[in-house]
Tab-separated table of C-alpha atoms and ligand atoms in Angstrom:
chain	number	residue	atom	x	y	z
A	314	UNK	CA	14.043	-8.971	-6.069
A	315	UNK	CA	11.296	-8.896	-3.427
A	316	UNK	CA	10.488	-12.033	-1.243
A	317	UNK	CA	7.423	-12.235	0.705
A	318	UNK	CA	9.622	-13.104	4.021
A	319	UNK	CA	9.828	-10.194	6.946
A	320	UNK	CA	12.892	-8.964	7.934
A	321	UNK	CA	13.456	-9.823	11.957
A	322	UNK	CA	12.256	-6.684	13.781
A	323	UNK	CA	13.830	-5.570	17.066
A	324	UNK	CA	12.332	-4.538	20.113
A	325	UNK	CA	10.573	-1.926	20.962
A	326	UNK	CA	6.570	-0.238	21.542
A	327	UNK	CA	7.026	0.714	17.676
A	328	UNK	CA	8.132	-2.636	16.584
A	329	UNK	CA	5.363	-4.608	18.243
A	330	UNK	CA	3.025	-2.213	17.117
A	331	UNK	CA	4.198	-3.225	13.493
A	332	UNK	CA	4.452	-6.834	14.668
A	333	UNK	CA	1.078	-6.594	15.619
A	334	UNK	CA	-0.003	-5.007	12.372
A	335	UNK	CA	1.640	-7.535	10.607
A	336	UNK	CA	-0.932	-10.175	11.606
A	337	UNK	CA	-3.269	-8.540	10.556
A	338	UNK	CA	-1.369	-8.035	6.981
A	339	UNK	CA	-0.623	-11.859	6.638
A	340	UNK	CA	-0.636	-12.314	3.048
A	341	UNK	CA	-0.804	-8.862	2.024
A	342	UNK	CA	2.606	-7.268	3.386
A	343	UNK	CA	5.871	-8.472	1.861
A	344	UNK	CA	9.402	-7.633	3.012
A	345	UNK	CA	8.784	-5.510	5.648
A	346	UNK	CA	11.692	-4.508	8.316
A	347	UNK	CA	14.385	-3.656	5.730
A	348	UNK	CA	15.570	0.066	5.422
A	349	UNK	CA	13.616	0.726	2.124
A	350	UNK	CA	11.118	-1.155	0.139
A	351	UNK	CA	12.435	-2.943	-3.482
A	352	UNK	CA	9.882	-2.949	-6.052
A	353	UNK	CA	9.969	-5.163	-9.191
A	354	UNK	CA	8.373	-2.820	-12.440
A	355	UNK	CA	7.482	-5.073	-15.451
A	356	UNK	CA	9.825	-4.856	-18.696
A	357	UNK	CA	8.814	-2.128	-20.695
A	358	UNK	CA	6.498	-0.102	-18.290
A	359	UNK	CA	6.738	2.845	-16.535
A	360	UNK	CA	6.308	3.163	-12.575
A	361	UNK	CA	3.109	5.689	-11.260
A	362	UNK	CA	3.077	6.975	-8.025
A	363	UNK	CA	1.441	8.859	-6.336
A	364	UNK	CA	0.683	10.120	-2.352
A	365	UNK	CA	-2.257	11.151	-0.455
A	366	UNK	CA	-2.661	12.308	2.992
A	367	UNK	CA	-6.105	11.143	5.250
A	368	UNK	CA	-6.319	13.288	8.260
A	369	UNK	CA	-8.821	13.148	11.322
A	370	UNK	CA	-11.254	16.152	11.533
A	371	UNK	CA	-10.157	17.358	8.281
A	372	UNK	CA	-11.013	14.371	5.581
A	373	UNK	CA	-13.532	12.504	8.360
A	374	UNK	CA	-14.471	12.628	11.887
A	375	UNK	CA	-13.642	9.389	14.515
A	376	UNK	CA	-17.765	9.270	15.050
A	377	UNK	CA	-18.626	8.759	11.443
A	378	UNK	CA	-16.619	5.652	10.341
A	379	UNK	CA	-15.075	2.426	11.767
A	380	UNK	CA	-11.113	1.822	12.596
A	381	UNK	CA	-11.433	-0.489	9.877
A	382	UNK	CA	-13.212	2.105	7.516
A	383	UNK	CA	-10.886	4.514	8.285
A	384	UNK	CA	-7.944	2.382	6.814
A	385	UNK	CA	-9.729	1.307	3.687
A	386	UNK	CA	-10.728	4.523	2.707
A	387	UNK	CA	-7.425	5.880	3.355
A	388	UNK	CA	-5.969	3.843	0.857
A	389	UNK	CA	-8.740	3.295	-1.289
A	390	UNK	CA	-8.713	7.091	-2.058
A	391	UNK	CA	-5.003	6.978	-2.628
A	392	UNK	CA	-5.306	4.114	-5.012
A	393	UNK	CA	-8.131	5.483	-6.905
A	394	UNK	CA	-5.483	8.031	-8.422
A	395	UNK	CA	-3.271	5.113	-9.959
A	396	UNK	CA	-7.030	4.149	-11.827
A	397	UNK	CA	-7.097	7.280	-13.084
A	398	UNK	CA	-4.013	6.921	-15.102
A	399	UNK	CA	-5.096	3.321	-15.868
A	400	UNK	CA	-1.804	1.753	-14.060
A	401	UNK	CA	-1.795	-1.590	-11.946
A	402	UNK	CA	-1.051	-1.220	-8.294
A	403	UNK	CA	1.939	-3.046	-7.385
A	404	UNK	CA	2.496	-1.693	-3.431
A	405	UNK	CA	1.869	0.811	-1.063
A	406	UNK	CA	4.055	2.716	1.357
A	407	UNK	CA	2.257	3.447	4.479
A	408	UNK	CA	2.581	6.317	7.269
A	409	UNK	CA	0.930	5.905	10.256
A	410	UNK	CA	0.648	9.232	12.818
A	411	UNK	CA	-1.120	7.631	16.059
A	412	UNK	CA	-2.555	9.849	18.824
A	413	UNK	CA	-2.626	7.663	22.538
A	414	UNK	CA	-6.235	7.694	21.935
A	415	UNK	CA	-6.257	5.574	18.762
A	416	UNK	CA	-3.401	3.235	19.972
A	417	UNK	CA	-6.272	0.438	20.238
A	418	UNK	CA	-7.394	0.946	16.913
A	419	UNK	CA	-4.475	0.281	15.435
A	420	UNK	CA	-4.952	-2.950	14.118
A	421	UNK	CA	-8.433	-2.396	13.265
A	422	UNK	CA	-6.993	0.310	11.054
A	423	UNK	CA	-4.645	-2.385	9.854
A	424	UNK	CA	-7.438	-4.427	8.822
A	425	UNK	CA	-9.272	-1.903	7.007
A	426	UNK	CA	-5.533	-1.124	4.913
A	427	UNK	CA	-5.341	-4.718	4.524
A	428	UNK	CA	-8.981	-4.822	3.005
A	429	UNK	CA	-8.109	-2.141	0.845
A	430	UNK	CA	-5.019	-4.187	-0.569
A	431	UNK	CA	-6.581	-6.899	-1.230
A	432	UNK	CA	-9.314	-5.332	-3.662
A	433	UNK	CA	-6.354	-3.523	-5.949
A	434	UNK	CA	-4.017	-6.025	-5.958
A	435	UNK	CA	-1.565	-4.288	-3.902
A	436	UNK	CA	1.174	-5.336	-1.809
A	437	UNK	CA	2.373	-3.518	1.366
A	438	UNK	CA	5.866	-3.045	1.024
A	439	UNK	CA	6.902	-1.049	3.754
A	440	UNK	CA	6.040	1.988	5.779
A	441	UNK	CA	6.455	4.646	9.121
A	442	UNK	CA	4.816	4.748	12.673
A	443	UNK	CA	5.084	7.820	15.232
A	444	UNK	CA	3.004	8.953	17.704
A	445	UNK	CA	1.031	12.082	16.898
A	446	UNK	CA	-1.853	14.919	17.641
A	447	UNK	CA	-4.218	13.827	15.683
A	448	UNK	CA	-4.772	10.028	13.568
A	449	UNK	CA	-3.411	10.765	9.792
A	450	UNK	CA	-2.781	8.005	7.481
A	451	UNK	CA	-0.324	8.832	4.663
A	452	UNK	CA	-0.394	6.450	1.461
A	453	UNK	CA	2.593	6.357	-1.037
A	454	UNK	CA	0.735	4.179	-4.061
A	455	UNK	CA	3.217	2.656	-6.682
A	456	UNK	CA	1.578	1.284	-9.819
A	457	UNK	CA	3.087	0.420	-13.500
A	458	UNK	CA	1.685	1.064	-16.451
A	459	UNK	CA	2.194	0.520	-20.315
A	460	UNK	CA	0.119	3.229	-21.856
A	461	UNK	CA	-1.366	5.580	-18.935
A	462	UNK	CA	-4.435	7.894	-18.877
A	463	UNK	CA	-3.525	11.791	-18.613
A	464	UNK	CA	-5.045	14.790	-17.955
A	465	UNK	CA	-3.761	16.969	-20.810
A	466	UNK	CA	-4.905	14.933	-23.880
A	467	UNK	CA	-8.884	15.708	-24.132
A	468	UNK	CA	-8.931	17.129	-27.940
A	469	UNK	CA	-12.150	18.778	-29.422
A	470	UNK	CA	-14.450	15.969	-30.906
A	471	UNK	CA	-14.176	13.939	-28.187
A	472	UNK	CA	-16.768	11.736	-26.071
A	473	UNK	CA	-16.354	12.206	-22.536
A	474	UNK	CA	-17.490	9.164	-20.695
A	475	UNK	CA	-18.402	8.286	-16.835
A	476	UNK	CA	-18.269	4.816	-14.665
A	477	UNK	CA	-21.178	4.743	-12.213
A	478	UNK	CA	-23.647	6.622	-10.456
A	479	UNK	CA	-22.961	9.934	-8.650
A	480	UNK	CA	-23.929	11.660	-5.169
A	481	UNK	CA	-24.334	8.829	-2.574
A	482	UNK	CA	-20.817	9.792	-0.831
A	483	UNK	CA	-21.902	13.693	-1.243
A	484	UNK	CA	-25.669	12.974	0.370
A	485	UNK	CA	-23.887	10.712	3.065
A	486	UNK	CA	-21.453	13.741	4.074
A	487	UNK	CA	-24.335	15.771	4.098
A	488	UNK	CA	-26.104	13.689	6.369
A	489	UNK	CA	-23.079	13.062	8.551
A	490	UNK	CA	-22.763	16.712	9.070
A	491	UNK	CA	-26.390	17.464	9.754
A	492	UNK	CA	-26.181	14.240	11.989
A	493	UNK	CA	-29.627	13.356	10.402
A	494	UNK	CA	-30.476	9.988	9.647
A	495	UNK	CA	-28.468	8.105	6.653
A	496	UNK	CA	-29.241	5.874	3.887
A	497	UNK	CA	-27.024	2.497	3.895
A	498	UNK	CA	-26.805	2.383	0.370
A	499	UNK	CA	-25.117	6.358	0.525
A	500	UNK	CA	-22.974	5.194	3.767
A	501	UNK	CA	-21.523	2.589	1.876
A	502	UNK	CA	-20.397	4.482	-0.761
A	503	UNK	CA	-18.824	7.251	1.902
A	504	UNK	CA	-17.235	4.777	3.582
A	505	UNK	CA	-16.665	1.743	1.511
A	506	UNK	CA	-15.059	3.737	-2.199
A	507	UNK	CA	-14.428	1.149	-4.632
A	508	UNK	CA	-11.327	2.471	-7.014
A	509	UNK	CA	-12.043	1.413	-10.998
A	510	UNK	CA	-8.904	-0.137	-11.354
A	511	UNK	CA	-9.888	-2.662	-13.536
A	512	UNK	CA	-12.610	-0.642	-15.125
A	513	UNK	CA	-9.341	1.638	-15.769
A	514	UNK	CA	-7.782	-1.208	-17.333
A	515	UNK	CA	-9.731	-1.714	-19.835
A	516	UNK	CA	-11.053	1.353	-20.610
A	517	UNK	CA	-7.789	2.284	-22.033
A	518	UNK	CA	-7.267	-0.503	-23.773
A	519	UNK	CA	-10.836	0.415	-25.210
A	520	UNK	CA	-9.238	3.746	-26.500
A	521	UNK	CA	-9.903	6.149	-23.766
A	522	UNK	CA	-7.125	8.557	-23.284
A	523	UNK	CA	-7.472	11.259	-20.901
A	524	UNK	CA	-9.127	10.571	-17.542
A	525	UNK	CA	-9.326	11.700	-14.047
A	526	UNK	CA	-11.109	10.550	-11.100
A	527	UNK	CA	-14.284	12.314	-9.344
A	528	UNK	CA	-12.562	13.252	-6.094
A	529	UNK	CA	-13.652	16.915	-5.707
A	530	UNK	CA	-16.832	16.810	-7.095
A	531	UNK	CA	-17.558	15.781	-10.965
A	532	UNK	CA	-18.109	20.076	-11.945
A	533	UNK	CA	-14.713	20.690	-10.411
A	534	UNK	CA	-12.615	17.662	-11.788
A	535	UNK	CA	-14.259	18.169	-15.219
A	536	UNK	CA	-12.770	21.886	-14.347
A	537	UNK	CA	-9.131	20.361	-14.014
A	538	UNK	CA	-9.627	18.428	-17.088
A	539	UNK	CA	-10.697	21.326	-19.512
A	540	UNK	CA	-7.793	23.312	-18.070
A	541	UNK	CA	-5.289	20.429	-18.181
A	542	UNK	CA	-6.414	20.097	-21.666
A	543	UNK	CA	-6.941	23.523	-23.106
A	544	UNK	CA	-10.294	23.047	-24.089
A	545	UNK	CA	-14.380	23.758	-23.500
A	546	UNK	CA	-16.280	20.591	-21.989
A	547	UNK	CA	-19.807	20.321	-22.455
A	548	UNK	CA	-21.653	18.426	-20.142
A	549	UNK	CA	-25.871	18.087	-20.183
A	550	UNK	CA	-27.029	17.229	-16.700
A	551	UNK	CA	-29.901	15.084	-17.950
A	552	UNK	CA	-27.394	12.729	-18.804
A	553	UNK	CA	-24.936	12.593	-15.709
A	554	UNK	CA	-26.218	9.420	-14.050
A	555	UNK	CA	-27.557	10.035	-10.443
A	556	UNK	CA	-28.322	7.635	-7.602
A	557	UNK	CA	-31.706	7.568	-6.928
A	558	UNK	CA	-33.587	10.944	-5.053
A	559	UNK	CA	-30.424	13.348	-5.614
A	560	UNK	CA	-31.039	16.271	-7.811
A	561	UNK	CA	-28.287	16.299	-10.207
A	562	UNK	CA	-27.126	19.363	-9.599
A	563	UNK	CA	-26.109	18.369	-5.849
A	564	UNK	CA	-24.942	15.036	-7.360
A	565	UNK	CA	-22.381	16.952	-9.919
A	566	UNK	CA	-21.053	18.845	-6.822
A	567	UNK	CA	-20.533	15.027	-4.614
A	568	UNK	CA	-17.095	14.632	-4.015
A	569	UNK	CA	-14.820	11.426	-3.040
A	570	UNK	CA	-17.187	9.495	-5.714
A	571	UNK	CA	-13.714	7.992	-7.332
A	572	UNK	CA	-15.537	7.350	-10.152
A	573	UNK	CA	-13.502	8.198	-13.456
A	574	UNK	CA	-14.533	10.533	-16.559
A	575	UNK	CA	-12.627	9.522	-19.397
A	576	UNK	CA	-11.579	11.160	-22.894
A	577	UNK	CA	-12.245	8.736	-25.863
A	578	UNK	CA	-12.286	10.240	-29.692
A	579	UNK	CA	-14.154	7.039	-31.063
A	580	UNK	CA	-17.677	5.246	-29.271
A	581	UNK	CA	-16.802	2.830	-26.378
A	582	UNK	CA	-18.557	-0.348	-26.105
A	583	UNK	CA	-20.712	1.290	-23.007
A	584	UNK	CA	-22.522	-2.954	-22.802
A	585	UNK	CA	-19.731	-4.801	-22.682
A	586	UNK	CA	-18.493	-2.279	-20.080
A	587	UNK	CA	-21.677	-2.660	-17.631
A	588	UNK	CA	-21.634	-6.314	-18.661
A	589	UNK	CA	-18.354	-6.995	-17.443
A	590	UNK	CA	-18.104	-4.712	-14.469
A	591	UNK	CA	-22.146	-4.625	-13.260
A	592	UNK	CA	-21.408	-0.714	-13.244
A	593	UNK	CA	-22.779	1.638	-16.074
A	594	UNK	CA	-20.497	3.241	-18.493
A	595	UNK	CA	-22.453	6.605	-19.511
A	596	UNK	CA	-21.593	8.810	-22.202
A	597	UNK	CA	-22.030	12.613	-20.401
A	598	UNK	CA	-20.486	15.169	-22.668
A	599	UNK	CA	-18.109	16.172	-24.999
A	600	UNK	CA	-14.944	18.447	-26.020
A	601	UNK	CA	-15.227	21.699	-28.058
A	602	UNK	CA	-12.365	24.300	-29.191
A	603	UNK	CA	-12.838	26.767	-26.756
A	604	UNK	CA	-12.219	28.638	-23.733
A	605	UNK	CA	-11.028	26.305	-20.846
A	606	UNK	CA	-14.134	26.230	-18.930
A	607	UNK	CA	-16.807	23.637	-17.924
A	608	UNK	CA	-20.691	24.177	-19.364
A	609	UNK	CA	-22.991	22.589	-17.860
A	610	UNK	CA	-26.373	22.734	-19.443
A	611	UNK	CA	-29.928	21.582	-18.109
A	612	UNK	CA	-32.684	21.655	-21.245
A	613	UNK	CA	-30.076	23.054	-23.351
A	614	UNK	CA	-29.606	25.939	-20.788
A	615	UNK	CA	-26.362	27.017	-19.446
A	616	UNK	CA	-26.702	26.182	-15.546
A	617	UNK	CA	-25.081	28.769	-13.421
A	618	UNK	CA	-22.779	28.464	-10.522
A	619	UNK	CA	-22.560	24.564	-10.532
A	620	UNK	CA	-20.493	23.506	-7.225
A	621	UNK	CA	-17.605	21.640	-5.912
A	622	UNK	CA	-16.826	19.705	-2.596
A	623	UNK	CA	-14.609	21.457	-0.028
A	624	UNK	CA	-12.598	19.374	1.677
A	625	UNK	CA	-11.707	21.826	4.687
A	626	UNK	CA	-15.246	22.226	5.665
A	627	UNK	CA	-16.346	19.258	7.441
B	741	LIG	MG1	-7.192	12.184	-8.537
């Protein structure tokens, strides 16, 4: 049984660096100081978890975010996986690798964690501190679930589906790297990810039943899917919605969207999705017996050499 109340932490530079962190987590962290975190599942569903590593110069660069940015996208990318099986985050595990250099971020980073918490629902429930090389924040994310989204379920016949608009986080990469001037509304997105955990929710219990989220870039992840699956996906780029002045092929190639493409074999109710969640729900493509591969057609043309997003280039 978990109880919101700290455990009494010793002394030490690590402790009041999570002392210090722990302010900043008022209301958010529960039960923190004991050798492991306990977890309460609810009757009758199954725990999801999953970990993802952030790492300085390899997922971002100290000069294009915030401290606080830093932490919420950190766990806001971790978190977006646990939408993308349609499960409920119950906690995070957190591990914190510090370089002296950082040390005054720290609780800024904190805050930005904390942020991140409180838009899923998540509790912090325990975690690790060391000094390090370079900053890398680690997040273990434990969710539950009933009836979860997979991978391996598209069948031919069905309607794939996709929440929001694509290529703001791709064109504000882009930018970042050329270090030529950005648009807000494309920083936001880079910086600011908003997982679709309740857009997950009830998408499943809408009937979708395969999903995954846009993390690589939509071409690739559709790629996962159709191989996960066994099966052709057909998508026409005309109908892949695309913020505003991005050519959809660069848009289909935008990675860390966390948007989610789901698998449904009867219509979803695409109003009462952009109703409820001010976010469109757009029907893209479908599911044909096939060879596992991705098509991607422009005026009923197959489009060549559609990309991904490399994460070990920036
Ligand atoms: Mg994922």
């Amino acid at each position: 049984v978990t109880s919101p109340e700290h455990i009494a932490l010793g002394p030490g530079r690590e402790f009041d660096a999570i002392r210090s962190l722990l302010r900043e987590w008022a209301g958010v962290a529960e039960h923190i100081g004991d050798d492991a975190a306990l977890l309460e599942v609810p009757r009758g569903e199954r725990l999801v978890a999953s970990v993802d590593a952030c790492i300085e110069n390899r997922h971002f660069r100290r000069e294009w975010l915030t401290p606080r940015e830093i932490g919420y996208r950190a766990v806001a990318a971790a978190s977006s996986d646990l939408a993308a099986m349609a499960a409920r985050p119950l906690g995070i595990l957190i591990a914190l690798a510090v370089p002296d250099q950082w040390r005054a971020d720290l609780d800024e980073i904190g805050a930005g964690i904390a942020d991140a918490c409180r838009g899923t629902g998540a509790r912090i429930l325990g975690g690790n501190t060391t000094a390090a090389g370079e900053l890398s924040i680690t997040t273990t994310v434990l969710g539950s679930a009933f009836a979860v989204l997979e991978r391996s379920t598209l069948r031919p016949g069905d309607t794939l589906y996709l929440t929001g608009s694509l290529g703001a986080s791709g064109a504000a990469l882009h930018a970042l790297r050329a270090n030529t001037a950005l648009d807000p509304s494309h920083r936001v997105r880079f910086a600011r990810p908003q997982p679709r955990i309740a857009e997950s929710q009830w998408l499943a219990r809408a009937g979708a039943h395969a999903a995954i989220d846009v993390s690589d870039g939509l071409a690739v992840d559709l790629a996962h899917l159709a191989a996960a699956s066994g099966v052709t996906i057909e998508v026409h780029l005309e109908d892949v919605p695309v913020v505003p002045a991005i050519p959809a092929e660069r848009a289909v190639a935008s990675g860390e969207e966390y948007e989610l493409v789901v698998g449904a074999r009867a219509p979803l109710d695409t109003a009462d999705f952009a109703a409820r969640f001010g976010l469109p729900l757009t029907r893209i493509g479908l599911v044909r017996e096939g060879d596992t591969e991705v098509v991607m057609l422009r005026a009923g043309v197959r489009v060549a050499n559609v990309g991904g997003y490399d994460h070990f280039t920036i």
